[in-house]
Coordinates of C-alpha atoms and ligand atoms in Angstrom, one line a residue:
X28 CA 63.2 77.0 48.5
X29 CA 60.1 77.3 46.3
X30 CA 59.1 80.9 45.4
X31 CA 55.1 80.8 45.2
X32 CA 54.5 84.6 45.6
X33 CA 52.3 84.9 42.8
X34 CA 48.3 84.7 42.9
X35 CA 46.2 83.2 40.3
X36 CA 43.6 86.0 39.1
X37 CA 41.4 86.3 36.1
X38 CA 43.2 83.7 34.5
X39 CA 46.6 84.6 34.8
X40 CA 49.4 84.5 37.5
X41 CA 50.1 87.9 38.6
X42 CA 52.4 89.5 41.0
X43 CA 51.0 90.7 44.6
X44 CA 49.9 94.4 44.4
X45 CA 50.5 94.6 48.2
X46 CA 52.2 91.4 49.4
X47 CA 53.9 90.7 52.3
X48 CA 56.3 87.4 52.6
X49 CA 55.3 84.6 54.7
X50 CA 57.2 81.4 55.1
X51 CA 55.7 78.0 54.6
X52 CA 57.2 75.6 57.1
X53 CA 57.6 71.8 56.9
X54 CA 56.4 70.5 60.0
X55 CA 58.6 67.4 60.0
X56 CA 61.8 69.4 59.7
X57 CA 60.7 72.6 61.1
X58 CA 62.6 73.8 57.9
X59 CA 61.3 76.8 55.1
X60 CA 60.0 74.8 52.1
X61 CA 58.6 77.8 50.4
X62 CA 57.7 81.4 50.6
X63 CA 54.2 82.5 49.5
X64 CA 52.7 86.1 49.6
X65 CA 50.0 87.3 52.1
X66 CA 47.8 89.7 49.8
X67 CA 46.4 93.1 50.9
X68 CA 43.2 94.9 50.0
X69 CA 44.2 95.7 46.5
X70 CA 45.0 92.0 45.6
X71 CA 41.4 91.0 47.3
X72 CA 39.7 93.7 45.3
X73 CA 41.4 92.7 42.3
X74 CA 40.3 88.9 42.5
X75 CA 36.7 89.9 43.5
X76 CA 36.5 92.1 40.5
X77 CA 37.6 89.5 38.2
X78 CA 35.1 87.0 39.6
X79 CA 32.5 89.7 39.6
X80 CA 33.2 90.3 35.9
X81 CA 33.1 86.6 35.2
X82 CA 29.8 85.8 36.6
X83 CA 27.4 87.2 34.1
X84 CA 28.9 84.8 31.2
X85 CA 29.8 81.8 33.5
X86 CA 26.3 81.8 35.2
X87 CA 24.5 81.8 31.9
X88 CA 26.3 79.0 30.1
X89 CA 24.4 75.9 30.1
X90 CA 24.9 73.5 33.0
X91 CA 26.0 70.7 31.1
X92 CA 28.9 73.0 29.9
X93 CA 29.7 73.7 33.3
X94 CA 29.9 69.9 34.3
X95 CA 32.1 69.5 31.3
X96 CA 34.7 71.9 32.8
X97 CA 34.5 70.1 36.3
X98 CA 35.2 66.8 34.2
X99 CA 38.2 68.2 32.8
X100 CA 39.3 69.5 36.3
X101 CA 39.0 66.0 37.5
X102 CA 41.1 64.5 34.6
X103 CA 44.0 67.3 35.1
X104 CA 43.8 66.3 39.0
X105 CA 44.4 62.9 38.4
X106 CA 47.3 63.7 36.4
X107 CA 48.9 65.8 39.3
X108 CA 48.4 63.3 42.0
X109 CA 52.0 62.8 42.9
X110 CA 52.7 66.5 43.0
X111 CA 49.9 66.9 44.9
X112 CA 50.7 64.3 47.6
X113 CA 54.2 65.9 47.9
X114 CA 52.6 69.4 48.6
X115 CA 50.4 68.4 51.0
X116 CA 53.0 66.3 53.0
X117 CA 55.5 69.2 53.0
X118 CA 52.7 72.0 53.8
X119 CA 51.1 70.3 56.7
X120 CA 52.8 66.9 57.4
X121 CA 50.6 64.3 56.2
X122 CA 52.7 60.9 55.6
X123 CA 53.4 60.7 51.9
X124 CA 51.4 57.5 51.6
X125 CA 48.5 58.6 53.6
X126 CA 48.6 62.0 51.6
X127 CA 48.2 59.8 48.4
X128 CA 45.8 57.4 49.5
X129 CA 43.8 59.4 51.8
X130 CA 44.2 63.4 51.2
X131 CA 44.7 63.5 47.7
X132 CA 41.8 60.9 46.8
X133 CA 39.4 63.0 49.1
X134 CA 39.5 65.6 46.4
X135 CA 38.8 63.1 43.6
X136 CA 36.1 61.3 45.6
X137 CA 34.0 64.6 46.4
X138 CA 34.4 65.7 42.8
X139 CA 32.9 62.4 41.5
X140 CA 29.9 62.5 44.1
X141 CA 29.2 66.1 42.8
X142 CA 29.1 65.0 39.4
X143 CA 26.9 62.4 40.0
X144 CA 24.7 64.6 42.0
X145 CA 24.6 67.3 39.3
X146 CA 23.4 64.9 36.9
X147 CA 20.1 64.5 38.3
X148 CA 19.9 67.7 40.0
X149 CA 16.3 69.6 39.8
X150 CA 17.6 73.0 38.7
X151 CA 13.7 73.8 37.8
X152 CA 10.7 72.0 39.1
X153 CA 7.0 72.5 39.3
X154 CA 5.1 72.9 42.8
X155 CA 2.8 69.9 43.5
X156 CA 1.2 69.9 40.2
X157 CA 0.0 73.7 40.7
X158 CA -0.6 75.3 37.3
X159 CA 2.0 78.3 36.8
X160 CA 3.8 77.5 39.9
X161 CA 7.6 77.1 39.1
X162 CA 10.8 76.9 41.5
X163 CA 14.0 77.9 39.7
X164 CA 17.5 77.7 41.3
X165 CA 20.5 79.7 40.3
X166 CA 23.8 80.5 41.5
X167 CA 24.3 83.1 44.2
X168 CA 27.1 85.1 42.6
X169 CA 30.6 85.7 43.8
X170 CA 31.9 83.3 46.6
X171 CA 35.0 83.7 49.1
X172 CA 36.1 80.6 50.1
X173 CA 38.2 80.4 53.2
X174 CA 39.8 76.9 53.8
X175 CA 42.0 75.2 56.5
X176 CA 45.3 73.4 56.4
X177 CA 44.2 69.9 58.0
X178 CA 42.4 68.1 54.8
X179 CA 43.3 70.9 52.3
X180 CA 42.2 69.0 49.3
X181 CA 39.0 67.7 50.8
X182 CA 38.0 71.2 51.6
X183 CA 38.9 72.8 48.4
X184 CA 37.0 70.4 46.4
X185 CA 34.0 70.4 48.6
X186 CA 33.8 74.2 47.9
X187 CA 35.1 74.6 44.2
X188 CA 33.4 71.6 42.5
X189 CA 29.6 72.7 43.6
X190 CA 30.3 76.2 43.1
X191 CA 31.6 75.8 39.6
X192 CA 28.7 73.4 38.5
X193 CA 26.0 75.8 40.2
X194 CA 27.5 78.7 38.1
X195 CA 29.1 80.5 40.8
X196 CA 32.4 82.5 40.2
X197 CA 34.8 82.5 43.2
X198 CA 38.2 83.9 45.1
X199 CA 39.7 80.9 47.1
X200 CA 42.0 81.9 50.2
X201 CA 43.4 78.7 51.4
X202 CA 45.1 78.5 54.7
X203 CA 48.2 80.6 54.6
X204 CA 49.9 77.5 56.9
X205 CA 49.2 75.1 53.9
X206 CA 48.7 77.1 50.4
X207 CA 50.8 74.7 48.2
X208 CA 48.3 72.5 47.6
X209 CA 45.8 75.0 46.5
X210 CA 48.3 76.8 44.4
X211 CA 48.9 73.4 42.6
X212 CA 45.0 73.3 42.1
X213 CA 44.9 76.8 40.6
X214 CA 47.6 75.1 38.2
X215 CA 44.9 72.2 37.5
X216 CA 42.1 74.5 37.0
X217 CA 44.2 76.6 34.8
X218 CA 45.0 73.5 32.7
X219 CA 41.6 72.5 32.2
X220 CA 40.8 75.6 30.6
X221 CA 38.2 77.1 32.9
X222 CA 37.4 80.5 31.5
X223 CA 39.3 83.6 33.1
X224 CA 37.9 84.9 36.3
X225 CA 35.7 81.9 37.2
X226 CA 38.2 80.7 39.7
X227 CA 40.8 83.0 41.5
X228 CA 43.2 82.4 44.1
X229 CA 44.7 84.9 46.5
X230 CA 46.9 84.1 49.4
X231 CA 46.5 85.9 52.7
X232 CA 45.8 85.5 56.4
X233 CA 42.6 85.6 58.3
X234 CA 43.0 89.2 59.6
X235 CA 43.7 90.1 56.0
X236 CA 42.3 88.6 52.9
X237 CA 40.0 86.4 55.3
X238 CA 38.4 89.6 56.7
X239 CA 38.5 91.5 53.4
X240 CA 36.6 88.8 51.7
X241 CA 34.0 88.6 54.7
X242 CA 33.2 92.4 54.2
X243 CA 33.6 92.7 50.7
X244 CA 30.2 94.2 49.3
X245 CA 31.0 92.3 45.8
X246 CA 31.1 89.1 47.6
X247 CA 27.8 87.1 47.8
X248 CA 28.6 84.4 49.9
X249 CA 31.4 83.0 52.1
X250 CA 31.9 79.7 52.2
X251 CA 34.2 78.7 55.4
X252 CA 35.8 75.8 56.9
X253 CA 37.9 76.2 60.0
X254 CA 37.7 76.9 63.8
X255 CA 34.8 78.1 65.5
X256 CA 36.6 81.2 66.4
X257 CA 37.2 82.4 63.0
X258 CA 33.6 81.2 62.0
X259 CA 32.2 83.5 64.8
X260 CA 34.5 86.3 63.4
X261 CA 33.3 85.9 59.6
X262 CA 29.8 85.8 60.7
X263 CA 30.1 89.3 62.6
X264 CA 32.1 90.9 59.5
X265 CA 29.6 89.3 57.1
X266 CA 26.7 90.8 58.8
X267 CA 26.7 94.2 57.5
X268 CA 26.4 92.9 53.9
X269 CA 24.0 90.4 54.8
X270 CA 26.0 87.9 52.7
X271 CA 25.3 84.2 53.1
X272 CA 27.9 82.4 55.5
X273 CA 28.2 78.9 55.4
X274 CA 30.3 77.4 58.1
X275 CA 32.1 74.0 58.6
X276 CA 33.6 74.3 62.1
X277 CA 35.0 72.1 64.8
X278 CA 34.1 69.2 66.7
X279 CA 34.4 67.0 69.6
X280 CA 33.0 63.8 68.5
X281 CA 31.8 60.9 71.0
X282 CA 32.2 57.3 70.2
X283 CA 29.8 55.3 72.2
X284 CA 31.1 52.0 72.6
X285 CA 28.4 49.4 73.9
X286 CA 29.2 46.0 75.6
X287 CA 27.8 44.3 72.7
X288 CA 29.8 46.2 70.0
X289 CA 32.1 44.0 67.6
X290 CA 35.3 43.1 68.7
X291 CA 37.3 45.7 66.9
X292 CA 35.3 48.6 68.0
X293 CA 37.9 50.1 70.7
X294 CA 40.8 49.7 68.5
X295 CA 39.0 51.0 65.2
X296 CA 37.8 54.0 67.4
X297 CA 41.3 54.7 68.7
X298 CA 43.0 54.5 65.3
X299 CA 40.4 56.9 63.8
X300 CA 41.3 59.1 66.5
X301 CA 45.0 59.3 65.9
X302 CA 44.6 59.3 62.1
X303 CA 46.1 62.5 60.4
X304 CA 47.6 63.0 63.9
X305 CA 44.2 63.9 65.6
X306 CA 43.7 66.8 63.1
X307 CA 40.3 65.9 61.9
X308 CA 37.1 67.9 62.6
X309 CA 35.4 64.8 62.9
X310 CA 37.8 62.6 65.0
X311 CA 36.2 60.4 67.6
X312 CA 38.0 62.1 70.4
X313 CA 35.7 61.5 73.5
X314 CA 35.3 57.5 73.9
X315 CA 32.3 56.4 76.1
X316 CA 32.4 52.7 77.1
X317 CA 29.6 50.7 78.8
X318 CA 31.0 49.9 82.0
X319 CA 31.5 45.9 81.7
X320 CA 33.8 46.6 78.8
X321 CA 35.5 49.8 80.3
X322 CA 38.7 48.0 81.5
X323 CA 39.4 46.0 78.7
X324 CA 38.7 48.9 76.3
X325 CA 41.3 51.2 78.2
X326 CA 43.9 48.5 77.7
X327 CA 42.8 48.0 74.0
X328 CA 43.2 51.9 73.4
X329 CA 46.6 52.1 75.2
X330 CA 48.0 49.1 73.0
X331 CA 46.7 51.1 69.7
X332 CA 48.5 54.3 71.0
X333 CA 52.0 52.2 71.7
X334 CA 51.7 50.7 68.3
X335 CA 50.8 53.9 66.5
X336 CA 54.4 54.8 64.9
X337 CA 55.4 58.3 64.7
X338 CA 57.6 59.3 61.8
X339 CA 58.1 62.3 59.0
X340 CA 55.8 62.9 56.4
X341 CA 58.7 62.1 54.2
X342 CA 59.1 58.3 55.4
X343 CA 57.1 55.6 53.7
X344 CA 54.6 53.5 55.8
X345 CA 51.4 53.8 58.0
X346 CA 52.7 55.8 60.6
X347 CA 51.2 59.4 61.8
X348 CA 53.2 62.4 61.1
X349 CA 53.7 65.6 62.8
X350 CA 51.3 68.3 64.3
X351 CA 51.3 71.0 61.4
X352 CA 53.0 73.9 63.5
X353 CA 54.7 74.9 66.4
X354 CA 51.6 76.5 67.6
X355 CA 49.7 73.8 67.2
X356 CA 52.4 71.7 69.0
X357 CA 52.2 74.0 71.9
X358 CA 48.3 73.9 72.0
X359 CA 48.4 70.2 72.2
X360 CA 51.2 70.0 75.0
X361 CA 49.1 72.6 77.1
X362 CA 45.9 70.4 76.7
X363 CA 47.8 67.1 77.6
X364 CA 49.4 68.8 80.7
X365 CA 45.7 70.4 81.6
X366 CA 44.5 66.8 81.5
X367 CA 47.2 65.6 83.9
X368 CA 46.7 68.5 86.1
X369 CA 42.9 67.6 86.8
X370 CA 44.1 64.0 87.5
X371 CA 42.8 62.1 84.2
X372 CA 44.6 58.8 84.3
X373 CA 47.2 59.1 81.7
X374 CA 47.4 55.6 80.4
X375 CA 49.8 56.0 77.3
X376 CA 51.5 59.0 75.8
X377 CA 51.9 62.4 77.5
X378 CA 53.9 65.3 76.9
X379 CA 56.9 65.8 74.8
X380 CA 58.0 64.2 71.7
X381 CA 58.0 60.4 70.9
X382 CA 61.5 58.9 71.6
X383 CA 63.9 59.3 68.8
X384 CA 62.4 62.7 67.5
X385 CA 64.2 65.7 68.4
X386 CA 62.9 67.9 65.6
X387 CA 59.6 68.3 63.9
X388 CA 56.0 68.9 65.8
X389 CA 55.8 65.6 66.8
X390 CA 53.4 64.6 69.7
X391 CA 53.1 61.3 71.2
X392 CA 49.8 59.3 70.7
X393 CA 48.2 59.6 74.1
X394 CA 45.1 58.3 76.1
X395 CA 43.5 59.4 79.1
X396 CA 41.2 57.0 81.1
X397 CA 38.7 58.1 83.7
X398 CA 38.0 61.2 82.6
X399 CA 34.8 63.2 83.3
X400 CA 32.7 65.4 80.7
X401 CA 33.8 68.5 82.8
X402 CA 37.4 68.2 82.0
X403 CA 39.0 70.7 79.7
X404 CA 40.1 67.8 77.6
X405 CA 36.5 66.4 77.0
X406 CA 35.2 70.0 76.3
X407 CA 37.8 71.6 73.7
X408 CA 38.9 70.3 70.6
X409 CA 42.4 69.3 71.0
X410 CA 43.4 68.4 67.3
X411 CA 46.1 66.3 68.3
X412 CA 46.4 62.4 68.9
X413 CA 44.6 62.5 72.2
X414 CA 42.0 59.9 73.1
X415 CA 40.0 60.4 76.3
X416 CA 37.7 57.6 77.8
X417 CA 35.1 57.3 80.3
X418 CA 32.7 54.6 81.5
X419 CA 29.0 54.9 81.3
X420 CA 25.9 52.7 82.7
X421 CA 22.7 53.3 80.8
X422 CA 21.8 54.4 77.2
X423 CA 20.2 57.6 78.4
X424 CA 23.2 58.6 80.3
X425 CA 25.5 57.7 77.2
X426 CA 23.2 59.9 75.2
X427 CA 23.3 62.8 77.6
X428 CA 27.2 62.9 78.0
X429 CA 27.3 62.7 74.1
X430 CA 25.2 65.5 73.5
X431 CA 26.6 67.7 76.4
X432 CA 28.9 69.8 74.2
X433 CA 28.7 73.2 72.2
X434 CA 29.8 71.3 69.3
X435 CA 27.6 68.6 66.9
X436 CA 29.6 67.4 64.2
X437 CA 30.1 63.8 64.0
X438 CA 29.1 61.1 66.6
X439 CA 29.8 57.6 66.6
X440 CA 27.9 54.2 67.9
X441 CA 29.1 50.6 68.3
X442 CA 26.7 48.2 69.2
X443 CA 24.7 45.1 67.5
X444 CA 21.4 46.3 68.7
X445 CA 19.4 47.6 65.8
X446 CA 16.9 49.4 68.0
X447 CA 19.4 51.1 70.2
X448 CA 21.3 52.2 66.9
X449 CA 18.2 53.9 65.5
X450 CA 17.4 55.4 68.9
X451 CA 21.0 57.1 69.0
X452 CA 20.8 57.9 65.1
X453 CA 17.7 60.0 65.9
X454 CA 18.7 61.5 69.2
X455 CA 22.4 62.5 68.8
X456 CA 22.7 66.1 68.2
X457 CA 24.9 66.3 65.5
X458 CA 24.9 66.9 61.7
X459 CA 26.6 63.1 61.0
X460 CA 26.2 59.9 63.0
X461 CA 28.6 56.9 62.0
X462 CA 27.6 53.5 63.4
X463 CA 29.6 50.3 63.5
X464 CA 32.6 51.6 61.4
X465 CA 30.6 52.2 58.5
X466 CA 31.3 55.7 56.3
X467 CA 28.8 57.8 54.9
X468 CA 27.9 57.4 51.5
X469 CA 29.6 59.2 48.3
X470 CA 27.5 62.7 47.9
X471 CA 26.3 62.4 51.4
X472 CA 26.1 65.9 53.4
X473 CA 28.8 66.6 55.5
X474 CA 28.4 69.2 58.3
X475 CA 27.4 69.9 61.7
X476 CA 24.9 71.7 64.3
X477 CA 25.3 74.3 66.9
X478 CA 29.1 75.4 67.1
X479 CA 30.0 72.9 64.6
X480 CA 28.4 75.2 61.9
X481 CA 25.4 75.6 59.6
X482 CA 26.7 74.0 56.1
X483 CA 26.1 70.9 54.3
X484 CA 29.0 70.0 51.8
X485 CA 28.8 67.2 49.6
X486 CA 26.3 65.9 46.7
X487 CA 23.0 67.7 46.0
X488 CA 23.1 69.3 49.6
X489 CA 26.5 70.8 48.7
X490 CA 25.4 72.2 45.5
X491 CA 22.4 74.0 46.9
X492 CA 24.4 75.8 49.4
X493 CA 25.4 77.9 46.4
X494 CA 22.2 78.3 44.8
X495 CA 19.4 81.0 45.2
X496 CA 15.8 79.8 45.1
X497 CA 13.4 81.5 43.0
X498 CA 9.8 81.1 43.2
X499 CA 7.7 82.1 40.3
X500 CA 3.8 82.6 39.7
X501 CA 2.4 82.5 36.4
X502 CA 4.9 80.6 34.6
X503 CA 3.4 79.7 30.7
X504 CA 3.0 76.0 30.7
Ligands
LIG628 P1 41.3 78.7 61.3 O1 39.8 78.9 61.8 O2 42.5 78.9 62.2 O3 41.8 79.0 60.0 C1 41.0 78.5 58.9 C2 40.9 79.5 57.6 O4 40.5 80.9 58.0 C3 42.5 80.0 57.2 O5 42.5 80.1 56.0 C4 42.5 81.3 58.2 O6 43.5 82.2 57.2 C5 41.3 82.0 58.0 N1 40.8 82.7 59.3 C6 41.4 82.8 60.3 N2 40.7 83.9 61.0 C7 40.0 84.5 60.2 C8 39.1 85.6 60.3 N3 38.9 86.4 61.4 N4 38.3 86.0 59.3 C9 38.4 85.4 57.9 N5 39.3 84.2 57.8 C10 39.9 83.7 58.9 O7 41.4 77.0 61.7 P2 42.5 76.0 61.2 O8 43.5 75.9 62.2 O9 43.2 76.1 59.6 O10 41.8 74.6 60.9 C11 41.4 73.8 61.8 C12 40.0 73.8 62.4 O11 39.3 73.6 61.2 C13 39.6 73.1 63.3 O12 38.9 73.6 64.5 C14 39.0 72.1 62.6 O13 37.7 71.3 63.4 C15 38.1 72.8 61.7 N6 37.8 72.1 60.4 C16 36.3 71.9 60.2 C17 35.9 71.1 59.2 C18 34.5 70.6 58.9 O14 34.0 70.6 58.1 N7 33.7 71.0 60.1 C19 36.7 70.4 58.3 C20 38.1 70.7 58.6 C21 38.8 71.4 59.7

């Protein structure tokens, strides 16, 4: 078992001042793989003090120098890819091949997007040619970063890279469920020679370090990714110090499949829903199918569920792994049962583990049909491999159902009608719309509206999150 109790503060690995042991459980085996420490107020204070002390020097360095440090981090990240994939597989259960190809790669991809954006970023600009008017952009200060377990390096890269480039200093508190990848990231930052105090890591839980960062008077901003529940708590806790709070929260994406969509549309949507064992904020979990294609769609989705293999994170191959924890397993089981109880038609999967798996938090890829948008399985984020399908008859009806949710992260549309695609892209209430299986570009802004949050991460928009805008008059020309 790994002993990982130390924190990374002021450029050094240090013992906790007020640590409590916390076990990291491998969800494939239910065995303890590591022990970390949950820090207390004194640890949070030490990390924030280090970040505060490092800010004046770091923020005054030329942008080119900060970009250069980010390149060094990218290089160091490349040398640790295998270790990173192993850490992510062990802590949150992503199968090792997926972990390397998707989870680890996401960090690399985002950092490259930020480097590209930084090269062309307008740190200073005029204002419509008006004499003496100048707009300056500078770092907001010390940032508290609180991240979830489901795409650990994706999230850490989306926060640390733009903040470093912007000239902020930071304290990262990764999920206590999946802290090993972030501890490794701290080693990478250290190996890149980033000056002491710029990047600090303290492990802890939401009630402890998470809340301490949210209320801390020396933290200028909290950048949070996680549940809507925690996002609300953080916003309330941050209110007394009026710090900026950037939120990336949950989702309940609609995937609208029209009868004229390409032949792979339903299978692609089902596969996407089950990817990462359904533990993605942007998972397309509500499939709305135009009636002429509905019966066939239900069959096709059921077949994908049947064909989706479930196995441990340590097996090679293209299967899905376990859910992250016993708690998450329980939650997903209860929601599947809730679907059955209200009469949704269970066409594949259901409660319990897949055959042959008696240990580990494995759930069955599940498809419900004939659901309606009032059912709990259509309203709550399940965060498991569960797809719900319902029919619709008109474009207006599809739009209304898709928008009838408290969330607004990513919606999906499948059709070959250009007018319709543009209409839906304009009218879906979400931060992102993806159509016909196309991804968003590198450096595109990731984020949601309504209870999916208010932040935009990635590229130029991601850098702007960490900046203050200063408006100057009388600038000598
Ligand atoms: P979570 O909210 O339980 O935990 C996320 C992080 O917040 C952890 O580090 C946790 O310790 C911390 N935390 C919890 N309560 C807190 C509090 N009161 N104050 C401060 N910090 C607190 O979420 P999770 O279960 O780790 O992650 C899953 C959730 O994250 C899902 O809802 C998912 O949709 C969301 N998510 C959103 C995005 C996005 O970009 N929109 C991306 C990934 C995950």
